């Protein structure tokens, strides 16, 4: 029986969304039941088709307002939201309705290189410019502020002087694909054991 139904929110390619759908398609209790996007042309919509997961597209205004999103999430009986490259701010109504149940992945070791405007290559470029000797990913629940909330896990990778934007991006993406689904699985399973 599926106890936890996940909606993946994504605006881009959806490589993490794909990995989540692949991982949870074989899971007994947890499933990805919906993809939410603000961009009908985003790669993630094709990914969802491959995995036969329905997609709901919302305008930026509807997302900011919150109620249309809440209605659809309720229709699909969603109880967990996973943000995988979703570039819109999550409205307070959603944060209130899903306490501790909205999980984000950020491509740096927060609190370093987080905050408004820090996403994708902006993060990686800043890491390179700061000549960091390591970077990584942070998986966390969200609250009203960007990139804050409870950290669930961090994973690191070493950097050298030879790293470029491309190699750094690949290293971070490899960490994301390896650890995101498993961390969510572990977190939801722990939450379920208390209910
Ligand atoms: C990932 O790097 C993730 O850390 C960030 O957005 C990116 C999404 O990439 N939040 P993809 O669309 O899953 O390939």
Short mmCIF file of C-alpha atoms and ligand atoms in Angstrom, two decimals:
data_model
loop_
_atom_site.label_atom_id
_atom_site.label_comp_id
_atom_site.label_asym_id
_atom_site.label_seq_id
_atom_site.Cartn_x
_atom_site.Cartn_y
_atom_site.Cartn_z
CA UNK A 1 0.00 0.00 0.00
CA UNK A 2 1.25 3.49 -0.86
CA UNK A 3 1.34 5.54 2.33
CA UNK A 4 3.25 8.56 1.09
CA UNK A 5 2.34 10.24 -2.16
CA UNK A 6 4.94 12.66 -3.44
CA UNK A 7 4.48 15.62 -5.78
CA UNK A 8 7.75 16.66 -7.42
CA UNK A 9 7.93 20.38 -8.24
CA UNK A 10 10.40 21.20 -11.02
CA UNK A 11 11.02 23.94 -13.59
CA UNK A 12 13.92 22.53 -15.60
CA UNK A 13 15.46 19.40 -17.14
CA UNK A 14 14.17 17.11 -14.47
CA UNK A 15 17.19 14.86 -14.10
CA UNK A 16 16.59 14.67 -10.36
CA UNK A 17 12.87 14.19 -10.91
CA UNK A 18 13.71 11.26 -13.22
CA UNK A 19 15.93 9.71 -10.60
CA UNK A 20 13.19 10.08 -7.96
CA UNK A 21 10.57 8.48 -10.24
CA UNK A 22 12.94 5.62 -11.05
CA UNK A 23 13.79 4.98 -7.40
CA UNK A 24 10.25 5.19 -6.02
CA UNK A 25 8.64 3.22 -8.87
CA UNK A 26 9.93 0.12 -7.13
CA UNK A 27 9.00 1.26 -3.61
CA UNK A 28 6.30 -0.45 -1.59
CA UNK A 29 5.04 2.49 0.45
CA UNK A 30 6.18 5.68 -1.28
CA UNK A 31 5.37 6.84 -4.81
CA UNK A 32 5.77 9.89 -7.03
CA UNK A 33 2.16 10.62 -7.99
CA UNK A 34 2.38 14.08 -9.58
CA UNK A 35 4.74 16.54 -11.21
CA UNK A 36 4.03 20.25 -10.75
CA UNK A 37 5.72 22.79 -13.00
CA UNK A 38 5.45 26.45 -13.95
CA UNK A 39 6.91 25.76 -17.40
CA UNK A 40 4.95 23.59 -19.83
CA UNK A 41 8.05 23.26 -22.05
CA UNK A 42 10.36 22.11 -19.27
CA UNK A 43 12.22 18.83 -19.82
CA UNK A 44 10.61 17.46 -16.69
CA UNK A 45 7.26 17.17 -18.50
CA UNK A 46 8.79 14.64 -20.95
CA UNK A 47 10.42 12.79 -18.06
CA UNK A 48 7.05 12.51 -16.33
CA UNK A 49 5.48 11.09 -19.51
CA UNK A 50 8.11 8.35 -19.62
CA UNK A 51 7.24 7.32 -16.08
CA UNK A 52 3.50 7.81 -16.66
CA UNK A 53 3.25 10.38 -13.90
CA UNK A 54 0.65 13.14 -14.44
CA UNK A 55 1.81 16.74 -14.86
CA UNK A 56 -0.03 19.85 -13.68
CA UNK A 57 1.14 23.19 -15.09
CA UNK A 58 0.49 26.36 -13.09
CA UNK A 59 1.00 30.00 -13.95
CA UNK A 60 3.34 31.96 -11.72
CA UNK A 61 0.32 33.90 -10.45
CA UNK A 62 -1.52 30.72 -9.43
CA UNK A 63 1.59 29.49 -7.63
CA UNK A 64 1.99 32.76 -5.74
CA UNK A 65 -1.68 32.68 -4.77
CA UNK A 66 -1.43 29.14 -3.41
CA UNK A 67 -5.07 28.03 -3.37
CA UNK A 68 -5.13 26.51 -6.91
CA UNK A 69 -2.05 24.46 -5.99
CA UNK A 70 -3.55 23.32 -2.69
CA UNK A 71 -6.72 22.16 -4.45
CA UNK A 72 -4.82 20.05 -6.97
CA UNK A 73 -2.51 18.56 -4.34
CA UNK A 74 -5.59 17.58 -2.37
CA UNK A 75 -7.19 15.98 -5.48
CA UNK A 76 -4.09 13.78 -5.88
CA UNK A 77 -3.94 13.08 -2.12
CA UNK A 78 -0.37 14.36 -1.95
CA UNK A 79 1.23 14.44 1.49
CA UNK A 80 4.86 15.22 0.60
CA UNK A 81 6.32 17.83 -1.76
CA UNK A 82 9.81 17.50 -3.18
CA UNK A 83 11.39 20.53 -4.83
CA UNK A 84 13.80 19.45 -7.56
CA UNK A 85 14.90 22.61 -9.32
CA UNK A 86 11.66 24.55 -8.84
CA UNK A 87 12.37 28.21 -9.49
CA UNK A 88 9.34 29.84 -7.88
CA UNK A 89 8.91 30.81 -4.26
CA UNK A 90 6.67 28.43 -2.33
CA UNK A 91 3.65 30.36 -0.96
CA UNK A 92 3.11 30.49 2.79
CA UNK A 93 -0.23 28.68 2.41
CA UNK A 94 1.62 25.60 1.17
CA UNK A 95 4.26 25.75 3.86
CA UNK A 96 1.48 25.91 6.46
CA UNK A 97 -0.43 23.02 4.87
CA UNK A 98 2.63 20.73 4.61
CA UNK A 99 4.60 21.22 7.84
CA UNK A 100 7.96 19.36 7.64
CA UNK A 101 6.70 17.81 4.42
CA UNK A 102 8.37 20.04 1.82
CA UNK A 103 11.87 18.88 0.95
CA UNK A 104 14.37 20.81 -1.15
CA UNK A 105 17.76 20.00 -2.62
CA UNK A 106 20.34 22.76 -2.88
CA UNK A 107 23.59 22.34 -4.84
CA UNK A 108 25.98 23.62 -2.17
CA UNK A 109 26.93 23.03 1.43
CA UNK A 110 24.46 25.42 3.08
CA UNK A 111 24.63 27.93 4.67
CA UNK A 112 27.38 28.61 2.13
CA UNK A 113 26.22 29.79 -1.28
CA UNK A 114 22.51 29.90 -0.49
CA UNK A 115 19.89 32.64 -0.56
CA UNK A 116 17.98 34.60 -3.16
CA UNK A 117 19.33 34.30 -6.69
CA UNK A 118 21.58 31.38 -5.76
CA UNK A 119 20.53 28.52 -8.01
CA UNK A 120 22.09 26.36 -10.70
CA UNK A 121 25.28 27.69 -12.23
CA UNK A 122 25.14 30.87 -10.12
CA UNK A 123 25.95 28.66 -7.14
CA UNK A 124 28.70 26.72 -8.91
CA UNK A 125 30.29 29.88 -10.28
CA UNK A 126 30.37 31.43 -6.80
CA UNK A 127 31.95 28.27 -5.38
CA UNK A 128 34.66 28.39 -8.07
CA UNK A 129 35.34 32.09 -7.52
CA UNK A 130 35.66 31.53 -3.76
CA UNK A 131 38.31 28.84 -4.52
CA UNK A 132 36.60 26.37 -2.19
CA UNK A 133 38.36 23.04 -1.75
CA UNK A 134 35.06 21.22 -1.48
CA UNK A 135 31.38 21.62 -2.36
CA UNK A 136 28.36 19.38 -2.15
CA UNK A 137 24.62 19.23 -1.68
CA UNK A 138 22.19 19.98 1.11
CA UNK A 139 18.83 18.26 1.44
CA UNK A 140 16.53 20.14 3.78
CA UNK A 141 12.94 20.91 4.64
CA UNK A 142 11.86 24.47 3.89
CA UNK A 143 10.28 27.32 5.76
CA UNK A 144 9.38 30.83 4.55
CA UNK A 145 13.00 31.84 4.03
CA UNK A 146 15.13 30.74 1.10
CA UNK A 147 17.37 27.76 1.71
CA UNK A 148 16.62 27.54 5.41
CA UNK A 149 14.75 24.96 7.44
CA UNK A 150 15.86 21.67 8.88
CA UNK A 151 18.87 20.04 7.29
CA UNK A 152 18.24 16.37 6.62
CA UNK A 153 21.61 15.55 5.08
CA UNK A 154 24.68 17.00 3.42
CA UNK A 155 27.08 15.21 1.07
CA UNK A 156 30.47 16.57 0.06
CA UNK A 157 32.82 16.28 -2.86
CA UNK A 158 36.42 17.50 -3.08
CA UNK A 159 37.42 20.21 -5.55
CA UNK A 160 40.82 20.87 -7.06
CA UNK A 161 42.34 23.82 -8.90
CA UNK A 162 41.63 22.00 -12.17
CA UNK A 163 37.87 22.02 -11.68
CA UNK A 164 35.82 24.06 -14.15
CA UNK A 165 32.17 24.99 -14.15
CA UNK A 166 31.43 21.81 -16.13
CA UNK A 167 33.35 19.40 -13.92
CA UNK A 168 32.01 20.99 -10.74
CA UNK A 169 28.43 20.80 -12.03
CA UNK A 170 28.90 17.12 -12.93
CA UNK A 171 30.35 16.29 -9.53
CA UNK A 172 27.41 17.93 -7.75
CA UNK A 173 24.87 16.30 -10.04
CA UNK A 174 26.39 12.88 -9.38
CA UNK A 175 25.94 13.45 -5.64
CA UNK A 176 22.33 14.54 -6.19
CA UNK A 177 21.45 11.49 -8.25
CA UNK A 178 23.12 9.17 -5.78
CA UNK A 179 21.68 10.51 -2.53
CA UNK A 180 18.47 12.51 -3.01
CA UNK A 181 15.94 9.67 -3.31
CA UNK A 182 17.50 7.59 -0.56
CA UNK A 183 17.55 10.56 1.84
CA UNK A 184 13.86 11.26 1.12
CA UNK A 185 13.03 7.59 1.60
CA UNK A 186 14.79 7.53 4.95
CA UNK A 187 13.18 10.79 6.10
CA UNK A 188 9.61 9.80 5.13
CA UNK A 189 10.06 6.35 6.63
CA UNK A 190 11.19 7.93 9.91
CA UNK A 191 8.19 10.31 9.88
CA UNK A 192 5.83 7.41 9.24
CA UNK A 193 7.21 5.46 12.17
CA UNK A 194 5.92 8.25 14.46
CA UNK A 195 2.38 8.28 13.06
C1 LIG B 1 19.70 20.69 -9.19
O1 LIG B 1 21.03 21.05 -9.29
C2 LIG B 1 19.20 21.01 -7.80
O2 LIG B 1 20.19 21.02 -6.84
C3 LIG B 1 18.64 22.39 -7.93
O3 LIG B 1 18.12 22.44 -9.24
C4 LIG B 1 18.82 21.53 -10.08
C5 LIG B 1 17.81 20.75 -10.86
O4 LIG B 1 18.40 20.02 -11.89
N1 LIG B 1 17.73 22.69 -6.86
P1 LIG B 1 17.56 18.96 -12.72
O5 LIG B 1 16.45 19.72 -13.43
O6 LIG B 1 17.01 17.96 -11.76
O7 LIG B 1 18.52 18.35 -13.69
#
